[in-house]
């Protein structure tokens, strides 16, 4: 018996995270192709009510323990190990976010097998699993066929639309009991709240994103005017945030926020892999850059080789006058 496909249901402060549904959608595809069940595994404290929202899975295994109240990867990996040994799934799909980062690798270490992290996609090819995994911060992609079972796969955000992981049905829920390690060498200190009053860029439909090509912090206001005219928000690349031109909550990318707006306008951004990782799933990407060879043009649907300081004010003007014409029509 080949075993089921499992998805680690990631929850944070009493809510299932969006990536859980993305990974459930992927897991369902795989389980169907492999002819097995999809099981969600939910770990945490007082989390059982969340299991009802995991109807995409055929069933849910729920482990509730006070030591799982905060996401300490070592404790989670240790708790999962005996459950896996007892039930032998063939694949475990684990969200790769700041909350779950490390669980896949530590679990693989506990089980004495390998793991494939940074998976952009997983398919069943001729009955075997095949992943597309990102290497060197996105500069290379590897096709990996994990030989060991279970295949432990760390899945990047954006692998499937979250809506595809939703289902109205309430799945059967099974409580699991194992010895949970109460302490670990990693200690949870505190959660740092995002700056109060700032916008959540992951929820914006329009983003005007600025990079080092903007030249000066004074020019951020020019980009913010365009964002306002378009009804969106301004955000930026890491150097812009590091230099204090914008707050940390506005950073897009690998070490910032992953965004999927309807429009992402990249102004003076080169398109480094670490930046692209955070915005490539935007519906429409428009890039402005003086360098026609800039990598950002490889991910943009529209590219303009121009100076941002010429173009941004002109665009703002054009948007405003278009709005004025509409309001008088
Ligand atoms: C572990 C790690 C994590 C990282 N995480 C992130 C992350 O989360 N987010 C992130 O953004 N980066 C991240 N980085 C940094 C990343 O590698 C790049 O250094 C960064 O994205 C570059 O920012 P940039 O495009 O603004 O600057 P640059 O690479 O300096 O590009 C500036 C661009 O502006 C163009 N330009 C210059 N003048 C003008 C002008 N007048 N008009 C138009 N265009 C102009 C240039 O041609 C150039 O393409 C990370 C790096 C590491 C190692």
mmCIF file of N, CA and C in Angstrom, residues 78-167:
data_model
loop_
_atom_site.group_PDB
_atom_site.id
_atom_site.type_symbol
_atom_site.label_atom_id
_atom_site.label_comp_id
_atom_site.label_asym_id
_atom_site.label_seq_id
_atom_site.Cartn_x
_atom_site.Cartn_y
_atom_site.Cartn_z
ATOM 1 N N UNK A 78 9.312 17.110 15.782
ATOM 2 C CA UNK A 78 9.404 16.011 16.730
ATOM 3 C C UNK A 78 8.031 15.371 16.949
ATOM 4 N N UNK A 79 6.984 16.196 17.009
ATOM 5 C CA UNK A 79 5.630 15.665 17.231
ATOM 6 C C UNK A 79 5.132 14.898 16.000
ATOM 7 N N UNK A 80 5.524 15.351 14.826
ATOM 8 C CA UNK A 80 5.046 14.694 13.597
ATOM 9 C C UNK A 80 5.699 13.323 13.378
ATOM 10 N N UNK A 81 6.926 13.183 13.858
ATOM 11 C CA UNK A 81 7.710 11.980 13.534
ATOM 12 C C UNK A 81 6.995 10.662 13.885
ATOM 13 N N UNK A 82 6.497 10.472 15.131
ATOM 14 C CA UNK A 82 5.840 9.181 15.422
ATOM 15 C C UNK A 82 4.541 8.988 14.636
ATOM 16 N N UNK A 83 3.861 10.070 14.318
ATOM 17 C CA UNK A 83 2.596 9.929 13.554
ATOM 18 C C UNK A 83 2.930 9.405 12.151
ATOM 19 N N UNK A 84 4.002 9.942 11.584
ATOM 20 C CA UNK A 84 4.417 9.507 10.239
ATOM 21 C C UNK A 84 4.881 8.050 10.279
ATOM 22 N N UNK A 85 5.657 7.720 11.289
ATOM 23 C CA UNK A 85 6.165 6.336 11.381
ATOM 24 C C UNK A 85 4.998 5.354 11.496
ATOM 25 N N UNK A 86 3.948 5.765 12.208
ATOM 26 C CA UNK A 86 2.825 4.838 12.425
ATOM 27 C C UNK A 86 1.940 4.723 11.188
ATOM 28 N N UNK A 87 1.905 5.748 10.355
ATOM 29 C CA UNK A 87 0.903 5.753 9.277
ATOM 30 C C UNK A 87 1.483 5.743 7.858
ATOM 31 N N UNK A 88 2.754 5.953 7.729
ATOM 32 C CA UNK A 88 3.471 5.846 6.445
ATOM 33 C C UNK A 88 2.809 6.547 5.247
ATOM 34 N N UNK A 89 2.674 7.870 5.305
ATOM 35 C CA UNK A 89 2.209 8.561 4.090
ATOM 36 C C UNK A 89 3.270 8.463 3.007
ATOM 37 N N UNK A 90 2.865 8.652 1.735
ATOM 38 C CA UNK A 90 3.897 8.593 0.688
ATOM 39 C C UNK A 90 4.472 9.975 0.385
ATOM 40 N N UNK A 91 3.727 11.028 0.728
ATOM 41 C CA UNK A 91 4.260 12.376 0.501
ATOM 42 C C UNK A 91 3.687 13.316 1.549
ATOM 43 N N UNK A 92 4.503 14.261 2.008
ATOM 44 C CA UNK A 92 4.035 15.268 2.966
ATOM 45 C C UNK A 92 4.348 16.634 2.374
ATOM 46 N N UNK A 93 3.307 17.402 2.104
ATOM 47 C CA UNK A 93 3.485 18.731 1.524
ATOM 48 C C UNK A 93 3.418 19.757 2.651
ATOM 49 N N UNK A 94 4.448 20.576 2.775
ATOM 50 C CA UNK A 94 4.518 21.508 3.898
ATOM 51 C C UNK A 94 4.677 22.936 3.412
ATOM 52 N N UNK A 95 3.813 23.844 3.868
ATOM 53 C CA UNK A 95 3.950 25.241 3.457
ATOM 54 C C UNK A 95 5.313 25.806 3.869
ATOM 55 N N UNK A 96 5.894 26.574 2.989
ATOM 56 C CA UNK A 96 7.171 27.236 3.317
ATOM 57 C C UNK A 96 6.886 28.713 3.555
ATOM 58 N N UNK A 97 6.587 29.041 4.789
ATOM 59 C CA UNK A 97 6.384 30.445 5.143
ATOM 60 C C UNK A 97 7.206 30.699 6.401
ATOM 61 N N UNK A 98 7.180 31.935 6.875
ATOM 62 C CA UNK A 98 7.914 32.241 8.099
ATOM 63 C C UNK A 98 7.403 31.416 9.280
ATOM 64 N N UNK A 99 6.136 30.990 9.217
ATOM 65 C CA UNK A 99 5.561 30.216 10.324
ATOM 66 C C UNK A 99 6.069 28.772 10.299
ATOM 67 N N UNK A 100 6.068 28.168 9.128
ATOM 68 C CA UNK A 100 6.402 26.734 9.052
ATOM 69 C C UNK A 100 7.826 26.448 8.592
ATOM 70 N N UNK A 101 8.560 27.507 8.252
ATOM 71 C CA UNK A 101 9.924 27.320 7.755
ATOM 72 C C UNK A 101 10.737 26.474 8.737
ATOM 73 N N UNK A 102 11.397 25.476 8.243
ATOM 74 C CA UNK A 102 12.247 24.668 9.119
ATOM 75 C C UNK A 102 11.619 23.351 9.498
ATOM 76 N N UNK A 103 10.274 23.258 9.480
ATOM 77 C CA UNK A 103 9.640 22.002 9.904
ATOM 78 C C UNK A 103 10.035 20.875 8.948
ATOM 79 N N UNK A 104 9.960 21.142 7.630
ATOM 80 C CA UNK A 104 10.252 20.096 6.643
ATOM 81 C C UNK A 104 11.683 19.585 6.815
ATOM 82 N N UNK A 105 12.640 20.492 6.922
ATOM 83 C CA UNK A 105 14.050 20.073 7.016
ATOM 84 C C UNK A 105 14.312 19.301 8.304
ATOM 85 N N UNK A 106 13.768 19.791 9.427
ATOM 86 C CA UNK A 106 14.013 19.115 10.706
ATOM 87 C C UNK A 106 13.320 17.749 10.758
ATOM 88 N N UNK A 107 12.155 17.676 10.139
ATOM 89 C CA UNK A 107 11.430 16.408 10.084
ATOM 90 C C UNK A 107 12.234 15.387 9.282
ATOM 91 N N UNK A 108 12.756 15.823 8.144
ATOM 92 C CA UNK A 108 13.567 14.924 7.320
ATOM 93 C C UNK A 108 14.772 14.430 8.119
ATOM 94 N N UNK A 109 15.341 15.327 8.885
ATOM 95 C CA UNK A 109 16.511 14.962 9.693
ATOM 96 C C UNK A 109 16.107 13.912 10.742
ATOM 97 N N UNK A 110 14.946 14.119 11.380
ATOM 98 C CA UNK A 110 14.479 13.155 12.406
ATOM 99 C C UNK A 110 14.215 11.788 11.796
ATOM 100 N N UNK A 111 13.692 11.777 10.551
ATOM 101 C CA UNK A 111 13.355 10.511 9.908
ATOM 102 C C UNK A 111 14.557 9.898 9.196
ATOM 103 N N UNK A 112 15.626 10.679 9.109
ATOM 104 C CA UNK A 112 16.840 10.178 8.453
ATOM 105 C C UNK A 112 16.700 10.047 6.948
ATOM 106 N N UNK A 113 15.876 10.942 6.364
ATOM 107 C CA UNK A 113 15.712 10.914 4.898
ATOM 108 C C UNK A 113 15.906 12.333 4.351
ATOM 109 N N UNK A 114 15.827 12.456 3.030
ATOM 110 C CA UNK A 114 16.023 13.771 2.419
ATOM 111 C C UNK A 114 14.732 14.570 2.367
ATOM 112 N N UNK A 115 14.852 15.836 2.007
ATOM 113 C CA UNK A 115 13.647 16.624 1.754
ATOM 114 C C UNK A 115 13.931 17.586 0.596
ATOM 115 N N UNK A 116 12.891 17.954 -0.110
ATOM 116 C CA UNK A 116 13.049 18.900 -1.217
ATOM 117 C C UNK A 116 12.322 20.174 -0.823
ATOM 118 N N UNK A 117 13.084 21.250 -0.654
ATOM 119 C CA UNK A 117 12.463 22.515 -0.286
ATOM 120 C C UNK A 117 12.307 23.423 -1.504
ATOM 121 N N UNK A 118 11.613 24.533 -1.317
ATOM 122 C CA UNK A 118 11.415 25.556 -2.357
ATOM 123 C C UNK A 118 10.781 24.955 -3.613
ATOM 124 N N UNK A 119 9.759 24.105 -3.412
ATOM 125 C CA UNK A 119 9.066 23.511 -4.563
ATOM 126 C C UNK A 119 8.069 24.512 -5.135
ATOM 127 N N UNK A 120 8.196 24.726 -6.415
ATOM 128 C CA UNK A 120 7.285 25.640 -7.119
ATOM 129 C C UNK A 120 6.107 24.850 -7.680
ATOM 130 N N UNK A 121 6.325 23.556 -7.870
ATOM 131 C CA UNK A 121 5.235 22.696 -8.351
ATOM 132 C C UNK A 121 5.599 21.228 -8.072
ATOM 133 N N UNK A 122 4.565 20.412 -7.975
ATOM 134 C CA UNK A 122 4.767 18.965 -7.814
ATOM 135 C C UNK A 122 3.756 18.273 -8.717
ATOM 136 N N UNK A 123 4.193 17.274 -9.438
ATOM 137 C CA UNK A 123 3.300 16.516 -10.331
ATOM 138 C C UNK A 123 3.501 15.024 -10.078
ATOM 139 N N UNK A 124 2.481 14.264 -10.459
ATOM 140 C CA UNK A 124 2.642 12.812 -10.478
ATOM 141 C C UNK A 124 2.903 12.426 -11.927
ATOM 142 N N UNK A 125 4.088 11.928 -12.209
ATOM 143 C CA UNK A 125 4.447 11.538 -13.578
ATOM 144 C C UNK A 125 4.679 10.031 -13.594
ATOM 145 N N UNK A 126 3.854 9.325 -14.360
ATOM 146 C CA UNK A 126 3.916 7.847 -14.428
ATOM 147 C C UNK A 126 3.910 7.233 -13.022
ATOM 148 N N UNK A 127 3.066 7.756 -12.164
ATOM 149 C CA UNK A 127 2.923 7.192 -10.820
ATOM 150 C C UNK A 127 3.996 7.610 -9.825
ATOM 151 N N UNK A 128 4.955 8.448 -10.278
ATOM 152 C CA UNK A 128 6.003 8.912 -9.351
ATOM 153 C C UNK A 128 5.928 10.426 -9.188
ATOM 154 N N UNK A 129 6.445 10.884 -8.069
ATOM 155 C CA UNK A 129 6.414 12.331 -7.815
ATOM 156 C C UNK A 129 7.578 13.022 -8.508
ATOM 157 N N UNK A 130 7.293 14.204 -9.024
ATOM 158 C CA UNK A 130 8.342 15.004 -9.659
ATOM 159 C C UNK A 130 8.126 16.457 -9.267
ATOM 160 N N UNK A 131 9.166 17.087 -8.711
ATOM 161 C CA UNK A 131 9.003 18.467 -8.251
ATOM 162 C C UNK A 131 9.842 19.417 -9.106
ATOM 163 N N UNK A 132 9.391 20.659 -9.155
ATOM 164 C CA UNK A 132 10.213 21.741 -9.716
ATOM 165 C C UNK A 132 10.642 22.585 -8.532
ATOM 166 N N UNK A 133 11.940 22.592 -8.275
ATOM 167 C CA UNK A 133 12.427 23.234 -7.066
ATOM 168 C C UNK A 133 13.384 24.377 -7.397
ATOM 169 N N UNK A 134 13.216 25.485 -6.701
ATOM 170 C CA UNK A 134 13.992 26.689 -6.973
ATOM 171 C C UNK A 134 15.323 26.632 -6.218
ATOM 172 N N UNK A 135 16.407 26.934 -6.919
ATOM 173 C CA UNK A 135 17.736 26.931 -6.291
ATOM 174 C C UNK A 135 18.376 28.312 -6.400
ATOM 175 N N UNK A 136 19.347 28.565 -5.550
ATOM 176 C CA UNK A 136 20.139 29.805 -5.590
ATOM 177 C C UNK A 136 19.246 31.048 -5.697
ATOM 178 N N UNK A 137 18.248 31.118 -4.797
ATOM 179 C CA UNK A 137 17.392 32.304 -4.751
ATOM 180 C C UNK A 137 16.632 32.544 -6.035
ATOM 181 N N UNK A 138 16.381 31.500 -6.820
ATOM 182 C CA UNK A 138 15.564 31.641 -8.025
ATOM 183 C C UNK A 138 16.369 31.694 -9.311
ATOM 184 N N UNK A 139 17.686 31.646 -9.204
ATOM 185 C CA UNK A 139 18.511 31.738 -10.423
ATOM 186 C C UNK A 139 18.456 30.432 -11.226
ATOM 187 N N UNK A 140 18.192 29.319 -10.546
ATOM 188 C CA UNK A 140 18.099 28.023 -11.236
ATOM 189 C C UNK A 140 16.881 27.266 -10.729
ATOM 190 N N UNK A 141 16.431 26.335 -11.563
ATOM 191 C CA UNK A 141 15.320 25.480 -11.154
ATOM 192 C C UNK A 141 15.737 24.033 -11.392
ATOM 193 N N UNK A 142 15.464 23.166 -10.429
ATOM 194 C CA UNK A 142 15.841 21.755 -10.582
ATOM 195 C C UNK A 142 14.586 20.894 -10.658
ATOM 196 N N UNK A 143 14.611 19.909 -11.537
ATOM 197 C CA UNK A 143 13.547 18.897 -11.556
ATOM 198 C C UNK A 143 14.043 17.772 -10.650
ATOM 199 N N UNK A 144 13.289 17.511 -9.583
ATOM 200 C CA UNK A 144 13.732 16.508 -8.607
ATOM 201 C C UNK A 144 12.695 15.391 -8.520
ATOM 202 N N UNK A 145 13.170 14.154 -8.567
ATOM 203 C CA UNK A 145 12.268 13.003 -8.381
ATOM 204 C C UNK A 145 12.641 12.362 -7.050
ATOM 205 N N UNK A 146 11.951 12.725 -5.952
ATOM 206 C CA UNK A 146 12.348 12.173 -4.651
ATOM 207 C C UNK A 146 12.204 10.659 -4.613
ATOM 208 N N UNK A 147 13.277 9.987 -4.218
ATOM 209 C CA UNK A 147 13.276 8.522 -4.247
ATOM 210 C C UNK A 147 12.766 7.947 -2.936
ATOM 211 N N UNK A 148 12.984 8.678 -1.818
ATOM 212 C CA UNK A 148 12.633 8.101 -0.522
ATOM 213 C C UNK A 148 11.178 8.385 -0.163
ATOM 214 N N UNK A 149 10.647 7.551 0.721
ATOM 215 C CA UNK A 149 9.281 7.749 1.201
ATOM 216 C C UNK A 149 9.285 7.848 2.710
ATOM 217 N N UNK A 150 8.522 8.795 3.296
ATOM 218 C CA UNK A 150 7.698 9.747 2.549
ATOM 219 C C UNK A 150 8.559 10.808 1.870
ATOM 220 N N UNK A 151 8.041 11.327 0.747
ATOM 221 C CA UNK A 151 8.708 12.468 0.108
ATOM 222 C C UNK A 151 8.307 13.705 0.910
ATOM 223 N N UNK A 152 9.291 14.384 1.475
ATOM 224 C CA UNK A 152 8.994 15.575 2.278
ATOM 225 C C UNK A 152 9.267 16.793 1.412
ATOM 226 N N UNK A 153 8.214 17.558 1.153
ATOM 227 C CA UNK A 153 8.311 18.625 0.166
ATOM 228 C C UNK A 153 7.891 19.967 0.773
ATOM 229 N N UNK A 154 8.810 20.919 0.789
ATOM 230 C CA UNK A 154 8.492 22.284 1.245
ATOM 231 C C UNK A 154 7.964 23.075 0.060
ATOM 232 N N UNK A 155 6.746 23.595 0.195
ATOM 233 C CA UNK A 155 6.062 24.204 -0.953
ATOM 234 C C UNK A 155 6.027 25.732 -0.826
ATOM 235 N N UNK A 156 6.438 26.400 -1.889
ATOM 236 C CA UNK A 156 6.448 27.874 -1.890
ATOM 237 C C UNK A 156 5.025 28.423 -2.017
ATOM 238 N N UNK A 157 4.789 29.634 -1.508
ATOM 239 C CA UNK A 157 3.468 30.257 -1.695
ATOM 240 C C UNK A 157 3.174 30.446 -3.191
ATOM 241 N N UNK A 158 1.887 30.416 -3.539
ATOM 242 C CA UNK A 158 1.462 30.706 -4.909
ATOM 243 C C UNK A 158 1.413 29.478 -5.802
ATOM 244 N N UNK A 159 1.497 28.279 -5.220
ATOM 245 C CA UNK A 159 1.589 27.060 -6.038
ATOM 246 C C UNK A 159 0.265 26.765 -6.770
ATOM 247 N N UNK A 160 -0.841 27.127 -6.158
ATOM 248 C CA UNK A 160 -2.169 27.022 -6.781
ATOM 249 C C UNK A 160 -3.017 28.172 -6.229
ATOM 250 N N UNK A 161 -4.102 28.570 -6.914
ATOM 251 C CA UNK A 161 -4.983 29.601 -6.331
ATOM 252 C C UNK A 161 -5.624 29.074 -5.045
ATOM 253 N N UNK A 162 -5.655 29.870 -3.964
ATOM 254 C CA UNK A 162 -6.216 29.368 -2.699
ATOM 255 C C UNK A 162 -7.665 28.912 -2.818
ATOM 256 N N UNK A 163 -8.424 29.535 -3.706
ATOM 257 C CA UNK A 163 -9.846 29.158 -3.865
ATOM 258 C C UNK A 163 -9.992 27.683 -4.228
ATOM 259 N N UNK A 164 -9.002 27.158 -4.939
ATOM 260 C CA UNK A 164 -9.087 25.754 -5.355
ATOM 261 C C UNK A 164 -8.930 24.792 -4.179
ATOM 262 N N UNK A 165 -8.484 25.305 -3.044
ATOM 263 C CA UNK A 165 -8.308 24.453 -1.869
ATOM 264 C C UNK A 165 -9.476 24.526 -0.903
ATOM 265 N N UNK A 166 -10.514 25.283 -1.286
ATOM 266 C CA UNK A 166 -11.685 25.420 -0.419
ATOM 267 C C UNK A 166 -12.722 24.360 -0.759
ATOM 268 N N UNK A 167 -13.459 23.897 0.249
ATOM 269 C CA UNK A 167 -14.566 22.965 0.010
ATOM 270 C C UNK A 167 -15.581 23.160 1.124
#
